[in-house]
mmCIF file of C-alpha atoms and ligand atoms in Angstrom:
data_model
loop_
_atom_site.group_PDB
_atom_site.id
_atom_site.type_symbol
_atom_site.label_atom_id
_atom_site.label_comp_id
_atom_site.label_asym_id
_atom_site.label_seq_id
_atom_site.Cartn_x
_atom_site.Cartn_y
_atom_site.Cartn_z
ATOM 1 C CA MET G 57 -33.147 -31.717 44.878
ATOM 2 C CA LYS G 58 -32.754 -29.483 47.923
ATOM 3 C CA ASN G 59 -34.221 -30.514 51.289
ATOM 4 C CA ILE G 60 -36.567 -27.918 52.759
ATOM 5 C CA THR G 61 -38.365 -28.136 56.089
ATOM 6 C CA VAL G 62 -41.637 -26.243 56.456
ATOM 7 C CA LEU G 63 -42.474 -25.244 60.038
ATOM 8 C CA ALA G 64 -46.136 -24.311 60.405
ATOM 9 C CA THR G 65 -47.513 -21.949 63.029
ATOM 10 C CA GLY G 66 -51.082 -21.198 61.821
ATOM 11 C CA GLY G 67 -52.560 -17.943 60.485
ATOM 12 C CA THR G 68 -54.825 -17.275 57.527
ATOM 13 C CA ILE G 69 -52.791 -19.487 55.229
ATOM 14 C CA ALA G 70 -54.346 -22.276 57.334
ATOM 15 C CA GLY G 71 -57.702 -20.481 57.629
ATOM 16 C CA VAL G 72 -61.232 -21.645 56.836
ATOM 17 C CA SER G 73 -64.280 -19.508 55.983
ATOM 18 C CA HIS G 74 -68.018 -20.295 55.750
ATOM 19 C CA PHE G 75 -68.263 -18.949 52.217
ATOM 20 C CA PRO G 76 -65.634 -19.025 49.453
ATOM 21 C CA THR G 77 -66.193 -15.291 48.971
ATOM 22 C CA ASP G 78 -65.352 -14.427 52.594
ATOM 23 C CA THR G 79 -61.833 -13.093 52.540
ATOM 24 C CA VAL G 80 -61.767 -11.248 55.848
ATOM 25 C CA SER G 81 -64.329 -13.109 58.015
ATOM 26 C CA TYR G 82 -62.965 -16.564 58.718
ATOM 27 C CA GLN G 83 -61.311 -18.782 61.285
ATOM 28 C CA PRO G 84 -57.502 -18.709 61.019
ATOM 29 C CA ALA G 85 -55.207 -21.588 62.029
ATOM 30 C CA VAL G 86 -57.374 -24.635 61.218
ATOM 31 C CA VAL G 87 -55.859 -26.585 58.292
ATOM 32 C CA SER G 88 -52.761 -28.693 58.973
ATOM 33 C CA ILE G 89 -49.548 -28.032 57.049
ATOM 34 C CA GLU G 90 -49.722 -31.555 55.633
ATOM 35 C CA GLU G 91 -53.127 -30.812 54.047
ATOM 36 C CA ILE G 92 -51.950 -27.426 52.750
ATOM 37 C CA LEU G 93 -48.900 -28.989 51.072
ATOM 38 C CA ASN G 94 -50.995 -31.845 49.617
ATOM 39 C CA GLU G 95 -53.227 -29.286 47.885
ATOM 40 C CA ILE G 96 -50.268 -27.925 45.882
ATOM 41 C CA GLY G 97 -49.768 -30.715 43.353
ATOM 42 C CA SER G 98 -46.504 -29.555 41.822
ATOM 43 C CA ILE G 99 -44.723 -28.693 45.032
ATOM 44 C CA GLN G 100 -42.811 -31.955 45.457
ATOM 45 C CA SER G 101 -41.125 -31.286 42.106
ATOM 46 C CA ILE G 102 -39.185 -28.249 43.410
ATOM 47 C CA ALA G 103 -37.802 -29.708 46.659
ATOM 48 C CA THR G 104 -37.852 -32.661 48.988
ATOM 49 C CA ILE G 105 -40.178 -31.264 51.627
ATOM 50 C CA THR G 106 -40.681 -32.292 55.218
ATOM 51 C CA SER G 107 -43.050 -30.447 57.503
ATOM 52 C CA GLU G 108 -43.694 -29.954 61.199
ATOM 53 C CA GLN G 109 -46.683 -28.361 62.856
ATOM 54 C CA ILE G 110 -44.957 -26.249 65.533
ATOM 55 C CA THR G 111 -48.220 -24.681 66.707
ATOM 56 C CA GLN G 112 -51.600 -23.691 65.234
ATOM 57 C CA VAL G 113 -52.466 -20.112 66.263
ATOM 58 C CA ASP G 114 -53.829 -16.819 65.032
ATOM 59 C CA SER G 115 -50.582 -14.835 64.963
ATOM 60 C CA ALA G 116 -52.100 -12.424 67.492
ATOM 61 C CA ASP G 117 -51.375 -15.301 69.907
ATOM 62 C CA MET G 118 -47.744 -15.636 68.872
ATOM 63 C CA SER G 119 -45.614 -15.519 72.016
ATOM 64 C CA HIS G 120 -42.032 -15.347 73.254
ATOM 65 C CA ASP G 121 -42.304 -19.026 74.231
ATOM 66 C CA ILE G 122 -43.213 -20.010 70.658
ATOM 67 C CA TRP G 123 -40.456 -17.732 69.302
ATOM 68 C CA LEU G 124 -37.851 -19.489 71.442
ATOM 69 C CA GLN G 125 -39.169 -22.934 70.474
ATOM 70 C CA LEU G 126 -39.237 -21.997 66.779
ATOM 71 C CA ALA G 127 -35.783 -20.396 66.781
ATOM 72 C CA ASN G 128 -34.189 -23.337 68.606
ATOM 73 C CA ARG G 129 -35.821 -25.763 66.167
ATOM 74 C CA ILE G 130 -34.593 -23.783 63.145
ATOM 75 C CA ASN G 131 -31.055 -23.619 64.550
ATOM 76 C CA THR G 132 -31.077 -27.387 65.126
ATOM 77 C CA LEU G 133 -32.430 -28.087 61.630
ATOM 78 C CA LEU G 134 -30.030 -25.763 59.816
ATOM 79 C CA ASN G 135 -27.118 -27.279 61.705
ATOM 80 C CA GLN G 136 -27.807 -30.538 59.889
ATOM 81 C CA PRO G 137 -26.005 -30.852 56.545
ATOM 82 C CA THR G 138 -29.090 -32.585 55.129
ATOM 83 C CA VAL G 139 -31.317 -29.490 55.576
ATOM 84 C CA ASP G 140 -30.849 -26.766 52.953
ATOM 85 C CA GLY G 141 -33.432 -24.234 54.093
ATOM 86 C CA VAL G 142 -36.451 -23.565 56.275
ATOM 87 C CA VAL G 143 -39.837 -22.027 55.472
ATOM 88 C CA VAL G 144 -42.102 -20.812 58.286
ATOM 89 C CA THR G 145 -45.842 -20.410 57.661
ATOM 90 C CA HIS G 146 -47.267 -17.658 59.864
ATOM 91 C CA GLY G 147 -50.260 -15.386 60.348
ATOM 92 C CA THR G 148 -49.685 -12.023 58.742
ATOM 93 C CA ASP G 149 -50.601 -9.852 61.735
ATOM 94 C CA THR G 150 -47.314 -10.392 63.583
ATOM 95 C CA LEU G 151 -45.281 -12.041 60.820
ATOM 96 C CA GLU G 152 -42.864 -9.104 60.637
ATOM 97 C CA GLU G 153 -42.056 -9.400 64.354
ATOM 98 C CA THR G 154 -41.306 -13.124 64.242
ATOM 99 C CA ALA G 155 -39.240 -12.604 61.085
ATOM 100 C CA TYR G 156 -37.095 -9.893 62.715
ATOM 101 C CA PHE G 157 -36.653 -11.929 65.922
ATOM 102 C CA LEU G 158 -35.429 -14.897 63.865
ATOM 103 C CA ASN G 159 -33.232 -12.540 61.815
ATOM 104 C CA LEU G 160 -31.327 -11.746 65.024
ATOM 105 C CA VAL G 161 -31.041 -15.220 66.597
ATOM 106 C CA ILE G 162 -30.670 -17.771 63.767
ATOM 107 C CA LYS G 163 -27.072 -18.913 63.426
ATOM 108 C CA SER G 164 -26.939 -19.911 59.778
ATOM 109 C CA GLU G 165 -26.430 -18.512 56.304
ATOM 110 C CA LYS G 166 -28.963 -20.962 54.866
ATOM 111 C CA PRO G 167 -32.251 -19.461 53.651
ATOM 112 C CA VAL G 168 -35.061 -18.905 56.155
ATOM 113 C CA VAL G 169 -38.260 -17.619 54.553
ATOM 114 C CA LEU G 170 -41.456 -16.533 56.303
ATOM 115 C CA VAL G 171 -44.711 -16.787 54.402
ATOM 116 C CA GLY G 172 -48.419 -16.272 55.034
ATOM 117 C CA ALA G 173 -51.587 -15.432 53.170
ATOM 118 C CA MET G 174 -54.243 -12.754 53.268
ATOM 119 C CA ARG G 175 -57.040 -15.035 52.059
ATOM 120 C CA PRO G 176 -58.085 -18.235 53.813
ATOM 121 C CA ALA G 177 -57.399 -21.616 52.214
ATOM 122 C CA THR G 178 -61.124 -21.963 51.355
ATOM 123 C CA ALA G 179 -61.391 -18.713 49.335
ATOM 124 C CA ILE G 180 -62.286 -18.880 45.625
ATOM 125 C CA SER G 181 -58.857 -17.619 44.824
ATOM 126 C CA PRO G 182 -56.586 -18.095 47.821
ATOM 127 C CA ASP G 183 -53.101 -16.553 47.786
ATOM 128 C CA GLY G 184 -51.641 -19.106 50.214
ATOM 129 C CA PRO G 185 -50.733 -21.929 47.801
ATOM 130 C CA MET G 186 -48.811 -19.698 45.388
ATOM 131 C CA ASN G 187 -47.165 -17.820 48.261
ATOM 132 C CA LEU G 188 -46.049 -21.112 49.836
ATOM 133 C CA TYR G 189 -44.834 -22.457 46.507
ATOM 134 C CA ASN G 190 -42.746 -19.314 45.996
ATOM 135 C CA ALA G 191 -41.410 -19.364 49.568
ATOM 136 C CA ILE G 192 -40.227 -22.969 49.199
ATOM 137 C CA LEU G 193 -38.724 -22.156 45.829
ATOM 138 C CA LEU G 194 -36.900 -19.179 47.378
ATOM 139 C CA ALA G 195 -35.586 -21.372 50.203
ATOM 140 C CA THR G 196 -34.013 -23.712 47.614
ATOM 141 C CA SER G 197 -32.230 -20.851 45.863
ATOM 142 C CA SER G 198 -28.544 -20.130 46.499
ATOM 143 C CA SER G 199 -29.386 -16.462 45.805
ATOM 144 C CA ALA G 200 -31.350 -16.386 49.100
ATOM 145 C CA LYS G 201 -28.316 -17.484 51.145
ATOM 146 C CA GLY G 202 -26.699 -15.013 53.530
ATOM 147 C CA LYS G 203 -29.392 -12.353 53.130
ATOM 148 C CA GLY G 204 -30.929 -12.829 56.573
ATOM 149 C CA VAL G 205 -34.476 -13.961 57.235
ATOM 150 C CA LEU G 206 -36.676 -13.165 54.235
ATOM 151 C CA VAL G 207 -40.404 -12.552 53.872
ATOM 152 C CA ALA G 208 -42.055 -13.753 50.644
ATOM 153 C CA LEU G 209 -45.695 -12.970 49.814
ATOM 154 C CA ASN G 210 -47.506 -11.752 46.718
ATOM 155 C CA ASP G 211 -44.537 -12.461 44.402
ATOM 156 C CA THR G 212 -42.223 -10.134 46.343
ATOM 157 C CA ILE G 213 -39.164 -10.668 48.543
ATOM 158 C CA ASN G 214 -38.643 -8.408 51.544
ATOM 159 C CA SER G 215 -36.011 -8.073 54.221
ATOM 160 C CA SER G 216 -37.309 -8.990 57.684
ATOM 161 C CA ARG G 217 -35.738 -5.835 59.150
ATOM 162 C CA ASP G 218 -37.640 -3.385 57.003
ATOM 163 C CA VAL G 219 -40.873 -5.125 56.029
ATOM 164 C CA THR G 220 -44.225 -4.244 57.556
ATOM 165 C CA LYS G 221 -47.871 -5.030 56.952
ATOM 166 C CA THR G 222 -49.248 -1.899 55.269
ATOM 167 C CA ASN G 223 -52.895 -2.784 54.593
ATOM 168 C CA THR G 224 -55.336 -4.649 56.837
ATOM 169 C CA ALA G 225 -57.040 -6.659 54.093
ATOM 170 C CA LEU G 226 -55.373 -6.491 50.677
ATOM 171 C CA GLN G 227 -53.041 -9.173 49.347
ATOM 172 C CA ASP G 228 -50.550 -6.498 48.353
ATOM 173 C CA THR G 229 -49.741 -5.606 51.941
ATOM 174 C CA PHE G 230 -46.135 -6.554 52.834
ATOM 175 C CA LYS G 231 -43.797 -3.741 51.907
ATOM 176 C CA ALA G 232 -40.760 -1.889 53.126
ATOM 177 C CA PRO G 233 -42.205 1.564 52.498
ATOM 178 C CA GLU G 234 -39.612 3.884 50.955
ATOM 179 C CA LEU G 235 -36.720 1.397 51.409
ATOM 180 C CA GLY G 236 -38.176 -1.079 48.914
ATOM 181 C CA TYR G 237 -38.364 -4.786 48.098
ATOM 182 C CA LEU G 238 -35.228 -6.901 47.880
ATOM 183 C CA GLY G 239 -36.696 -8.541 44.789
ATOM 184 C CA TYR G 240 -39.468 -10.467 43.041
ATOM 185 C CA ILE G 241 -40.333 -14.073 42.305
ATOM 186 C CA VAL G 242 -41.566 -14.449 38.745
ATOM 187 C CA ASP G 243 -42.248 -17.701 36.888
ATOM 188 C CA SER G 244 -40.422 -19.726 39.545
ATOM 189 C CA HIS G 245 -37.329 -17.521 39.514
ATOM 190 C CA PRO G 246 -36.232 -15.295 42.398
ATOM 191 C CA HIS G 247 -34.795 -11.998 41.160
ATOM 192 C CA PHE G 248 -32.772 -9.989 43.710
ATOM 193 C CA TYR G 249 -31.953 -6.293 43.276
ATOM 194 C CA ARG G 250 -30.826 -5.228 46.780
ATOM 195 C CA MET G 251 -29.001 -6.546 49.840
ATOM 196 C CA PRO G 252 -29.772 -5.911 53.507
ATOM 197 C CA THR G 253 -26.998 -3.682 54.826
ATOM 198 C CA ARG G 254 -27.392 -4.413 58.552
ATOM 199 C CA LYS G 255 -25.947 -7.420 60.402
ATOM 200 C CA HIS G 256 -28.209 -10.453 60.780
ATOM 201 C CA THR G 257 -28.386 -14.218 61.460
ATOM 202 C CA TYR G 258 -24.877 -15.778 61.369
ATOM 203 C CA MET G 259 -23.272 -12.330 61.974
ATOM 204 C CA ALA G 260 -25.459 -11.397 64.958
ATOM 205 C CA GLU G 261 -24.255 -11.575 68.558
ATOM 206 C CA PHE G 262 -27.472 -12.770 70.213
ATOM 207 C CA ASP G 263 -27.647 -16.333 71.523
ATOM 208 C CA ILE G 264 -30.907 -17.794 72.795
ATOM 209 C CA THR G 265 -29.476 -21.207 73.704
ATOM 210 C CA GLY G 266 -30.907 -22.161 77.101
ATOM 211 C CA ILE G 267 -32.953 -18.948 77.372
ATOM 212 C CA THR G 268 -36.470 -19.487 78.736
ATOM 213 C CA LYS G 269 -37.649 -15.904 79.223
ATOM 214 C CA LEU G 270 -37.032 -12.625 77.395
ATOM 215 C CA PRO G 271 -36.746 -9.342 79.351
ATOM 216 C CA GLN G 272 -39.961 -7.315 79.558
ATOM 217 C CA VAL G 273 -40.030 -4.368 77.163
ATOM 218 C CA ASP G 274 -43.199 -2.349 76.590
ATOM 219 C CA ILE G 275 -44.191 0.107 73.873
ATOM 220 C CA ILE G 276 -45.697 3.467 74.830
ATOM 221 C CA TYR G 277 -47.576 5.182 72.000
ATOM 222 C CA GLY G 278 -47.028 8.943 71.885
ATOM 223 C CA HIS G 279 -49.971 11.349 71.605
ATOM 224 C CA VAL G 280 -51.127 14.841 72.592
ATOM 225 C CA ASN G 281 -51.587 15.406 76.340
ATOM 226 C CA ASP G 282 -49.695 12.247 77.320
ATOM 227 C CA SER G 283 -49.294 12.335 81.089
ATOM 228 C CA GLY G 284 -46.978 9.320 81.329
ATOM 229 C CA THR G 285 -49.456 7.119 83.214
ATOM 230 C CA LEU G 286 -48.805 4.079 81.024
ATOM 231 C CA ALA G 287 -45.025 4.524 81.132
ATOM 232 C CA HIS G 288 -45.137 4.486 84.949
ATOM 233 C CA ALA G 289 -47.493 1.492 84.893
ATOM 234 C CA ALA G 290 -45.134 -0.450 82.624
ATOM 235 C CA VAL G 291 -42.218 0.167 84.968
ATOM 236 C CA ALA G 292 -44.322 -0.811 87.986
ATOM 237 C CA ALA G 293 -45.181 -4.050 86.171
ATOM 238 C CA GLY G 294 -41.502 -4.912 85.726
ATOM 239 C CA ALA G 295 -40.437 -3.437 82.378
ATOM 240 C CA ARG G 296 -36.642 -3.320 81.961
ATOM 241 C CA GLY G 297 -36.979 -1.280 78.818
ATOM 242 C CA LEU G 298 -39.453 1.056 77.127
ATOM 243 C CA VAL G 299 -39.867 1.942 73.474
ATOM 244 C CA TYR G 300 -41.531 5.310 73.038
ATOM 245 C CA ALA G 301 -43.371 5.476 69.699
ATOM 246 C CA GLY G 302 -42.732 9.187 69.587
ATOM 247 C CA LEU G 303 -44.043 12.065 67.543
ATOM 248 C CA GLY G 304 -42.218 12.983 64.331
ATOM 249 C CA ASN G 305 -38.495 12.432 64.816
ATOM 250 C CA GLY G 306 -39.165 10.603 68.113
ATOM 251 C CA ASN G 307 -40.244 13.852 69.734
ATOM 252 C CA MET G 308 -42.139 14.144 73.025
ATOM 253 C CA SER G 309 -43.686 16.775 75.288
ATOM 254 C CA GLN G 310 -41.786 18.408 78.164
ATOM 255 C CA GLN G 311 -43.952 16.316 80.495
ATOM 256 C CA MET G 312 -42.980 13.020 78.777
ATOM 257 C CA LYS G 313 -39.331 14.057 78.673
ATOM 258 C CA ASN G 314 -39.417 14.452 82.452
ATOM 259 C CA VAL G 315 -41.272 11.164 82.929
ATOM 260 C CA LEU G 316 -38.950 9.162 80.661
ATOM 261 C CA SER G 317 -35.789 10.803 82.062
ATOM 262 C CA ASP G 318 -36.863 9.847 85.577
ATOM 263 C CA ILE G 319 -37.552 6.310 84.396
ATOM 264 C CA GLN G 320 -34.157 6.145 82.669
ATOM 265 C CA ARG G 321 -32.406 7.240 85.899
ATOM 266 C CA LYS G 322 -33.916 4.174 87.594
ATOM 267 C CA GLY G 323 -31.912 1.995 85.156
ATOM 268 C CA ILE G 324 -34.680 1.287 82.653
ATOM 269 C CA VAL G 325 -33.507 1.662 79.061
ATOM 270 C CA VAL G 326 -35.586 4.134 77.047
ATOM 271 C CA VAL G 327 -35.581 3.903 73.246
ATOM 272 C CA ARG G 328 -36.997 6.776 71.211
ATOM 273 C CA GLY G 329 -38.822 5.488 68.145
ATOM 274 C CA THR G 330 -41.508 7.078 66.028
ATOM 275 C CA ARG G 331 -45.173 6.557 65.257
ATOM 276 C CA VAL G 332 -44.638 8.053 61.761
ATOM 277 C CA GLY G 333 -43.852 4.830 59.857
ATOM 278 C CA ASN G 334 -40.927 6.025 57.759
ATOM 279 C CA GLY G 335 -37.629 7.773 58.303
ATOM 280 C CA VAL G 336 -34.729 7.867 60.739
ATOM 281 C CA VAL G 337 -35.050 8.855 64.372
ATOM 282 C CA THR G 338 -31.827 10.812 64.676
ATOM 283 C CA ARG G 339 -29.654 10.902 67.775
ATOM 284 C CA ASN G 340 -29.659 14.307 69.511
ATOM 285 C CA GLY G 341 -32.188 15.423 66.877
ATOM 286 C CA ALA G 342 -35.553 16.186 68.472
ATOM 287 C CA LEU G 343 -33.904 16.278 71.903
ATOM 288 C CA ASP G 344 -30.570 15.766 73.656
ATOM 289 C CA ASP G 345 -30.138 11.986 73.899
ATOM 290 C CA ASP G 346 -26.602 12.282 75.284
ATOM 291 C CA GLN G 347 -27.886 14.291 78.222
ATOM 292 C CA ASN G 348 -30.978 12.117 78.810
ATOM 293 C CA ASN G 349 -29.192 8.808 78.197
ATOM 294 C CA PHE G 350 -31.829 7.755 75.697
ATOM 295 C CA VAL G 351 -31.289 5.404 72.767
ATOM 296 C CA VAL G 352 -32.699 6.135 69.300
ATOM 297 C CA ALA G 353 -34.428 3.461 67.218
ATOM 298 C CA ASP G 354 -32.964 4.566 63.866
ATOM 299 C CA THR G 355 -35.479 3.338 61.220
ATOM 300 C CA LEU G 356 -36.836 0.402 63.239
ATOM 301 C CA SER G 357 -40.585 0.404 63.826
ATOM 302 C CA PRO G 358 -41.577 0.432 67.518
ATOM 303 C CA GLN G 359 -42.532 -3.276 67.375
ATOM 304 C CA LYS G 360 -39.117 -4.182 65.945
ATOM 305 C CA ALA G 361 -37.242 -1.821 68.281
ATOM 306 C CA ARG G 362 -38.912 -3.735 71.129
ATOM 307 C CA ILE G 363 -37.406 -6.997 69.862
ATOM 308 C CA LEU G 364 -33.897 -5.587 69.455
ATOM 309 C CA LEU G 365 -34.118 -3.974 72.897
ATOM 310 C CA MET G 366 -35.166 -7.283 74.520
ATOM 311 C CA LEU G 367 -32.221 -9.107 72.954
ATOM 312 C CA SER G 368 -29.842 -6.240 73.778
ATOM 313 C CA LEU G 369 -30.957 -6.310 77.427
ATOM 314 C CA MET G 370 -29.880 -9.958 77.610
ATOM 315 C CA LYS G 371 -26.314 -8.654 77.145
ATOM 316 C CA THR G 372 -26.195 -5.203 78.761
ATOM 317 C CA SER G 373 -28.231 -2.349 80.267
ATOM 318 C CA ASN G 374 -25.738 0.277 79.154
ATOM 319 C CA PRO G 375 -27.538 2.780 76.874
ATOM 320 C CA ALA G 376 -24.366 3.568 74.880
ATOM 321 C CA GLU G 377 -23.731 -0.102 74.128
ATOM 322 C CA ILE G 378 -27.395 -0.610 73.244
ATOM 323 C CA GLN G 379 -27.248 2.421 70.937
ATOM 324 C CA ASN G 380 -24.395 0.713 69.090
ATOM 325 C CA MET G 381 -26.571 -2.375 68.637
ATOM 326 C CA PHE G 382 -29.301 -0.168 67.139
ATOM 327 C CA TRP G 383 -26.747 1.175 64.630
ATOM 328 C CA THR G 384 -25.635 -2.386 63.838
ATOM 329 C CA TYR G 385 -28.897 -4.323 63.391
HETATM 330 N N1 LIG K 505 -55.326 -12.969 62.003
HETATM 331 C C1 LIG K 505 -54.506 -13.667 61.033
HETATM 332 C C2 LIG K 505 -53.200 -14.021 61.707
HETATM 333 O O1 LIG K 505 -52.343 -13.181 61.830
HETATM 334 C C3 LIG K 505 -54.292 -12.829 59.838
HETATM 335 C C4 LIG K 505 -53.513 -13.468 58.732
HETATM 336 O O2 LIG K 505 -52.828 -14.472 58.849
HETATM 337 O O3 LIG K 505 -53.578 -12.892 57.612
HETATM 338 O O4 LIG K 505 -53.022 -15.138 62.130
#
């Protein structure tokens, strides 16, 4: 049997409600990972499982400090020949961000699977136990090796780069809209149909060994009549990079173009993303990036562009080099 370590961080999968019919009003991050695993009778038959409670938080309280702790722990575990894979239990609200961060800093081909639940553990029909069962099963599978950090909920397998939470309350919420699932898990069998095409994990150049703080990068949400107040405030508060969740193809008003160009000339890296949710932000498309020294986010959501920009800034502040990283990851 394969050896899988489950690292628990909290979320709804560990949540408790007053009534078994409450699926959205409850207290997340209460039940320990040991109790959750004990509730799934058949789970010890698919792997030899060890677990660690890394933290116990609503994923709104996920932080860079926990990310660094989690990533270092996963790297240490996967370095051991006796560990075959890692599963991380996580709240669903920021699961996609943690998954993409790990996708860029884990130095192993072994499976790493993030899992959560939309219904608390006390619901009449919770999704957590089956999701966790499937995630552990996926982590034991050689088919999950070398595909980067995966996200497994609701019988589906997603790539951490492309997945996002698409519905605030339904179980069927984690999707890569338009780009699609990597596969399904049916009757205890993972079925893969696609591969991530961008570099990840063991191929990535980012090293968090010894790092205690990530560079400050803020997201500015584009809208009509944006005067740039928040962009200036972010820079005044120490931002080394900004992600602009722009209009359409990362577009912005003349006013914002002036504001962000001025900010860029001060040495702050500006990434043009989009608030649209799907599609490529194209270089020199909505405006002249070569002239403004902006970087485009490609298809990364603003919250994932922020993560890649933070890691990129640990290596360089050169917009051209950072643009290459956005084409690569
Ligand atoms: N608020 C919860 C969390 O992200 C939601 C969930 O896990 O579904 O921790």
